[in-house]
GROMACS .gro file of C-alpha atoms in nm:
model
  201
    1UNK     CA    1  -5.820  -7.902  10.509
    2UNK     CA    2  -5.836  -8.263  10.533
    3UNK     CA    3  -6.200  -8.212  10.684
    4UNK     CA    4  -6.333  -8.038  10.353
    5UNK     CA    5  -6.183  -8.314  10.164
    6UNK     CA    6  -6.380  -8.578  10.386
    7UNK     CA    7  -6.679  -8.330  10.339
    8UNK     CA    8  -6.659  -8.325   9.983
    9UNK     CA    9  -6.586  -8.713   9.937
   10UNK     CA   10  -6.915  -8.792  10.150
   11UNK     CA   11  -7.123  -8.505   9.933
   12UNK     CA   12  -7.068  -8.710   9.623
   13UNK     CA   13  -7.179  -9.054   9.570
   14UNK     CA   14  -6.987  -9.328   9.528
   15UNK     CA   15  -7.137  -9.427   9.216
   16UNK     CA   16  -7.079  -9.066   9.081
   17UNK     CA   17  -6.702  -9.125   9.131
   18UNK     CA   18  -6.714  -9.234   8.760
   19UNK     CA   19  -6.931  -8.933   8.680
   20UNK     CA   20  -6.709  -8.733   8.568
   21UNK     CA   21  -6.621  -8.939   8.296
   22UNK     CA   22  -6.992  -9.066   8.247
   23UNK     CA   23  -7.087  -8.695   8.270
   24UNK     CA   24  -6.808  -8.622   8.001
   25UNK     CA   25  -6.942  -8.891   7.757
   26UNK     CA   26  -7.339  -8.779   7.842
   27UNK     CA   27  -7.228  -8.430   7.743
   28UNK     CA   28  -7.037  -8.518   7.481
   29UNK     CA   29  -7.342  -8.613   7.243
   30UNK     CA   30  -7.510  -8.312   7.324
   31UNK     CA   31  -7.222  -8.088   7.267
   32UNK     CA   32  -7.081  -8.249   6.872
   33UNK     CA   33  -7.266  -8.142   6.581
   34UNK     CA   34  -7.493  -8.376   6.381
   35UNK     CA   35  -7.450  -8.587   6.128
   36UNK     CA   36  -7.630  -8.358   5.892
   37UNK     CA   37  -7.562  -7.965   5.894
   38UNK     CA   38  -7.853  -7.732   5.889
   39UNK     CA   39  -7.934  -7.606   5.568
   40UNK     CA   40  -7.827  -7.248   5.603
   41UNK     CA   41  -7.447  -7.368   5.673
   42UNK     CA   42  -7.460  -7.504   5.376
   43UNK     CA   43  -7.408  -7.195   5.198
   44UNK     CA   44  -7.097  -7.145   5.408
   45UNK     CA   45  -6.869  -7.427   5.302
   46UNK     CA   46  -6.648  -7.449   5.091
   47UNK     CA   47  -6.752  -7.431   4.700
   48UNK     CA   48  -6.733  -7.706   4.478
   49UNK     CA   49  -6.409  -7.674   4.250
   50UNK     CA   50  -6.591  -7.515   3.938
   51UNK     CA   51  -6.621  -7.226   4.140
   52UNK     CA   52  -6.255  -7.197   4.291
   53UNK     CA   53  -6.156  -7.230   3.928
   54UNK     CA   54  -6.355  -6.984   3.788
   55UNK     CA   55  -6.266  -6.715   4.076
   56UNK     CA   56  -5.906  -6.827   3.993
   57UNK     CA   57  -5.940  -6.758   3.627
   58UNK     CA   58  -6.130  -6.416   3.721
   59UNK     CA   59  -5.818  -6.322   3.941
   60UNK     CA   60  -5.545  -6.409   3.734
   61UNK     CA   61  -5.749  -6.220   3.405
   62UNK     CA   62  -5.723  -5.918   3.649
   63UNK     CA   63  -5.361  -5.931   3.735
   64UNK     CA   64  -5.279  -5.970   3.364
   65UNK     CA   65  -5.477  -5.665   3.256
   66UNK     CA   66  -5.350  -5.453   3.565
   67UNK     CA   67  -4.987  -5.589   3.454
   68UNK     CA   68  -5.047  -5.487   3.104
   69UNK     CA   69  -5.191  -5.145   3.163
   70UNK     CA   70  -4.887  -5.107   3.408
   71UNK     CA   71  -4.619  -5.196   3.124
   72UNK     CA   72  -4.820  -4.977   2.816
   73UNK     CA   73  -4.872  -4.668   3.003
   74UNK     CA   74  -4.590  -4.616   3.265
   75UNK     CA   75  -4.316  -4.842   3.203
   76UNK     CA   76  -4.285  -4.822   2.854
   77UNK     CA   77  -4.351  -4.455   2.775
   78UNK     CA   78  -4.029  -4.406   3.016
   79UNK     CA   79  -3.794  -4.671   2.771
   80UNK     CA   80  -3.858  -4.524   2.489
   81UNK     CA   81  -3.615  -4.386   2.285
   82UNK     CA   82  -3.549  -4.028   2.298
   83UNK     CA   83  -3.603  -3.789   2.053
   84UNK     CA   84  -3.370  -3.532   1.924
   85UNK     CA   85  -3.500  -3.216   1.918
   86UNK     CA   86  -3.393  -3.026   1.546
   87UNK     CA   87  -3.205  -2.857   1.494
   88UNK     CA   88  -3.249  -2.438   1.524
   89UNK     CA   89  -3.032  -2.174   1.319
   90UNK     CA   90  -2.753  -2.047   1.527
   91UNK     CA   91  -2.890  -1.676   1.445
   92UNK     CA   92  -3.207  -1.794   1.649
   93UNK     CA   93  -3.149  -1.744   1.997
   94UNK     CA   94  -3.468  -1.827   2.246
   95UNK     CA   95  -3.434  -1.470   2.311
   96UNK     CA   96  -3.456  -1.346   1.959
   97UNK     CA   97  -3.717  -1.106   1.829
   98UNK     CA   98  -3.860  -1.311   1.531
   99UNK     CA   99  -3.719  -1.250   1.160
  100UNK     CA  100  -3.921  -1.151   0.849
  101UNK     CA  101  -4.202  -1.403   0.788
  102UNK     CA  102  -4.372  -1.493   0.507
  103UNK     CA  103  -4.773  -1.612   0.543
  104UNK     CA  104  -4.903  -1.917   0.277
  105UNK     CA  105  -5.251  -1.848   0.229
  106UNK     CA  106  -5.437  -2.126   0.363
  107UNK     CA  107  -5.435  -2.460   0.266
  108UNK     CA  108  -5.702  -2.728   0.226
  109UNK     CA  109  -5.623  -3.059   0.192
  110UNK     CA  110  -5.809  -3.401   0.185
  111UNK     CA  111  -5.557  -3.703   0.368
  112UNK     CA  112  -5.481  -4.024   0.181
  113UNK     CA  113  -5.793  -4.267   0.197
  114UNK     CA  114  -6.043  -4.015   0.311
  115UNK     CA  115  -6.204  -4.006  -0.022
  116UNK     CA  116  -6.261  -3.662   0.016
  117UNK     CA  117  -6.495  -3.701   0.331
  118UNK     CA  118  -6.249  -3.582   0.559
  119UNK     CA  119  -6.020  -3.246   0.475
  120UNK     CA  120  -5.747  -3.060   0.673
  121UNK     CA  121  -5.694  -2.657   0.689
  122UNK     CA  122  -5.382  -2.598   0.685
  123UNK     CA  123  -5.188  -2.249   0.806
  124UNK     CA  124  -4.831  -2.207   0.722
  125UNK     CA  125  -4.595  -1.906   0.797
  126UNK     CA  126  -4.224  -1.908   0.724
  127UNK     CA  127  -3.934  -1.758   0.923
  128UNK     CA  128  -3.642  -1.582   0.712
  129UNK     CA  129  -3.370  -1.489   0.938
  130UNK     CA  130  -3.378  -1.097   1.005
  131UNK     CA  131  -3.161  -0.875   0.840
  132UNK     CA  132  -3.105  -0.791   0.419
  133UNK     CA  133  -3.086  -1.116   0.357
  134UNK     CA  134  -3.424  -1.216   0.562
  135UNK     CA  135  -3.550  -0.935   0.291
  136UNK     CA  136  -3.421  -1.119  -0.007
  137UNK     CA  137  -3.565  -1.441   0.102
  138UNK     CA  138  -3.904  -1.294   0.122
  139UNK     CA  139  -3.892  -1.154  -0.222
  140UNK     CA  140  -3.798  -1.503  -0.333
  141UNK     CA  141  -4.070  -1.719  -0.139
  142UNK     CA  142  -4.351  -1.454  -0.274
  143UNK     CA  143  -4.218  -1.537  -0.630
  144UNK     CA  144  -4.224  -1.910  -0.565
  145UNK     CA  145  -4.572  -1.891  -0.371
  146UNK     CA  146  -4.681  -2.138  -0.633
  147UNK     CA  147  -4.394  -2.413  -0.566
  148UNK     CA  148  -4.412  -2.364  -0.197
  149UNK     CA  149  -4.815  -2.404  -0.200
  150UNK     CA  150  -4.754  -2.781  -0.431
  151UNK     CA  151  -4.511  -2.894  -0.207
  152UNK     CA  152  -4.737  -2.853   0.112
  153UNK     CA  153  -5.032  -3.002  -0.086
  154UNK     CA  154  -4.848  -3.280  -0.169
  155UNK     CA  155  -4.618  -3.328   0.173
  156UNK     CA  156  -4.982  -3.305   0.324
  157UNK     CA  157  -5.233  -3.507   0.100
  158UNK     CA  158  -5.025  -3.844   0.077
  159UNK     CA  159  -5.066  -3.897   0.468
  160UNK     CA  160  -5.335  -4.065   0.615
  161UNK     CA  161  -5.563  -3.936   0.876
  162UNK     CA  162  -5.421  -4.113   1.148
  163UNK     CA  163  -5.023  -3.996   1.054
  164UNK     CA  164  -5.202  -3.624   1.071
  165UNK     CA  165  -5.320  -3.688   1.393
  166UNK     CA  166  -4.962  -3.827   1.551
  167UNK     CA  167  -4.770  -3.511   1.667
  168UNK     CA  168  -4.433  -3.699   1.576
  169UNK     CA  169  -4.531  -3.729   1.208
  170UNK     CA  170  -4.686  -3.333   1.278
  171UNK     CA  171  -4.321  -3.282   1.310
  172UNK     CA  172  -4.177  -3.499   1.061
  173UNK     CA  173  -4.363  -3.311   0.829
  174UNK     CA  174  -4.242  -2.946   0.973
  175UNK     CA  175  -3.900  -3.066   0.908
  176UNK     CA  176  -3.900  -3.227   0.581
  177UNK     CA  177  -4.113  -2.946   0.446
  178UNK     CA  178  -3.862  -2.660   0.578
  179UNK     CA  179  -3.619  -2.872   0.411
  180UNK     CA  180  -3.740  -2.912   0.087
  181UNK     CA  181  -3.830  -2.549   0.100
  182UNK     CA  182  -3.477  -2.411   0.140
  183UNK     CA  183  -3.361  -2.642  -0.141
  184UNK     CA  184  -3.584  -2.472  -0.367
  185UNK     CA  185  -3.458  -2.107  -0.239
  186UNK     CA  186  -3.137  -1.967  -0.419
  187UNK     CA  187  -3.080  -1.611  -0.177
  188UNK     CA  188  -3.099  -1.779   0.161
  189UNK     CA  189  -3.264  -2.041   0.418
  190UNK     CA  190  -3.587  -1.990   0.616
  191UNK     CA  191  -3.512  -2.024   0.971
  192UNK     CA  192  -3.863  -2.160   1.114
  193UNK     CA  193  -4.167  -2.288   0.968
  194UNK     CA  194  -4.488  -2.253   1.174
  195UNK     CA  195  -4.793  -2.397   1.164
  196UNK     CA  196  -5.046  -2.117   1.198
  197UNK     CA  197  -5.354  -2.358   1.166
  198UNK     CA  198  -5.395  -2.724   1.166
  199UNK     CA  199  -5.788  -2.821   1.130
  200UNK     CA  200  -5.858  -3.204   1.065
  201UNK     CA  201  -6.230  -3.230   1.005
   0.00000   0.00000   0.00000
């Protein structure tokens, strides 16, 4: 061993014992980048701060639009408060065969603000409950065809397009109208009132 260590001491110069380190600070130069970075690398730095703070704005704009869209349409539909379903006779089961009903002839309407460019066709059948007095209730209604007919045209006309459109109001209006209806009726109560046909053009 301590012949191949003479060996290799002899092989190298003696002014190369420094070599290393010379060799180190000759390669040195060669190997570090120059002062002045190729064109092409320019692209690749980092951009000036105009740009960071536009992609920042772009970013946040995004999370604030996801975020919204994320509170209107999943979050909040779920809070809302809930809606009591109305009432139904005690005489309607979901079972039950329907009672006697009594068709409106159709209805044509033109909604509030429209100006008479717009109209809606409106079907109405009513729901006595079944039995003699279901039969009684019918006779009335036909007799008051007239009365019944107003009230829908003017339940229906004072809303505006967009309330028909909104199934809440839809049902609003079911309600109030079978409401008003039996307080105009002397030998009973309708039971139901469906909409046969509901046309907004």
């Amino acid at each position: 061993m301590a012949a191949d260590e003479a060996r290799r001491l002899q092989a190298v110069p003696a002014g190369d014992e420094e070599s290393p380190a010379a060799g180190a600070s000759e390669s040195s130069p060669a190997a570090a980048p120059p002062a002045t970075s190729p064109r092409w690398l320019a692209g690749l730095q980092v951009p000036g701060p105009l740009v960071r703070i536009a992609v920042g704005v772009i970013a946040v704009g995004l999370m604030t639009t996801g975020l919204f869209f994320l509170v209107t349409d999943v979050l909040l539909p779920g809070l809302g408060p809930a809606r009591a379903a109305p009432a139904q006779p005690e005489a309607q089961g979901a079972g039950a065969l329907p009672g006697n009903q009594f068709k409106v002839d159709e209805i044509i309407v033109n909604p509030a603000g429209t100006h008479g460019r717009r109209f809606l066709r409106l079907g109405v059948a009513l729901e006595a409950f079944s039995g003699a007095g279901g039969e009684a209730v019918l006779g009335e209604l036909e007799a008051r065809q007239a009365q019944v007919r107003d009230l829908f045209i003017r339940e229906f006309s004072s809303r505006t397009l967009e309330e028909l459109t909104d199934p809440t109001v839809r049902e609003e209006l079911r309600a109030g109208c079978q409401e008003k209806i039996n307080g105009l009726l002397v030998k009973g109560k309708i039971a139901q009132l469906y909409f046969t046909d509901y046309v907004l053009q």
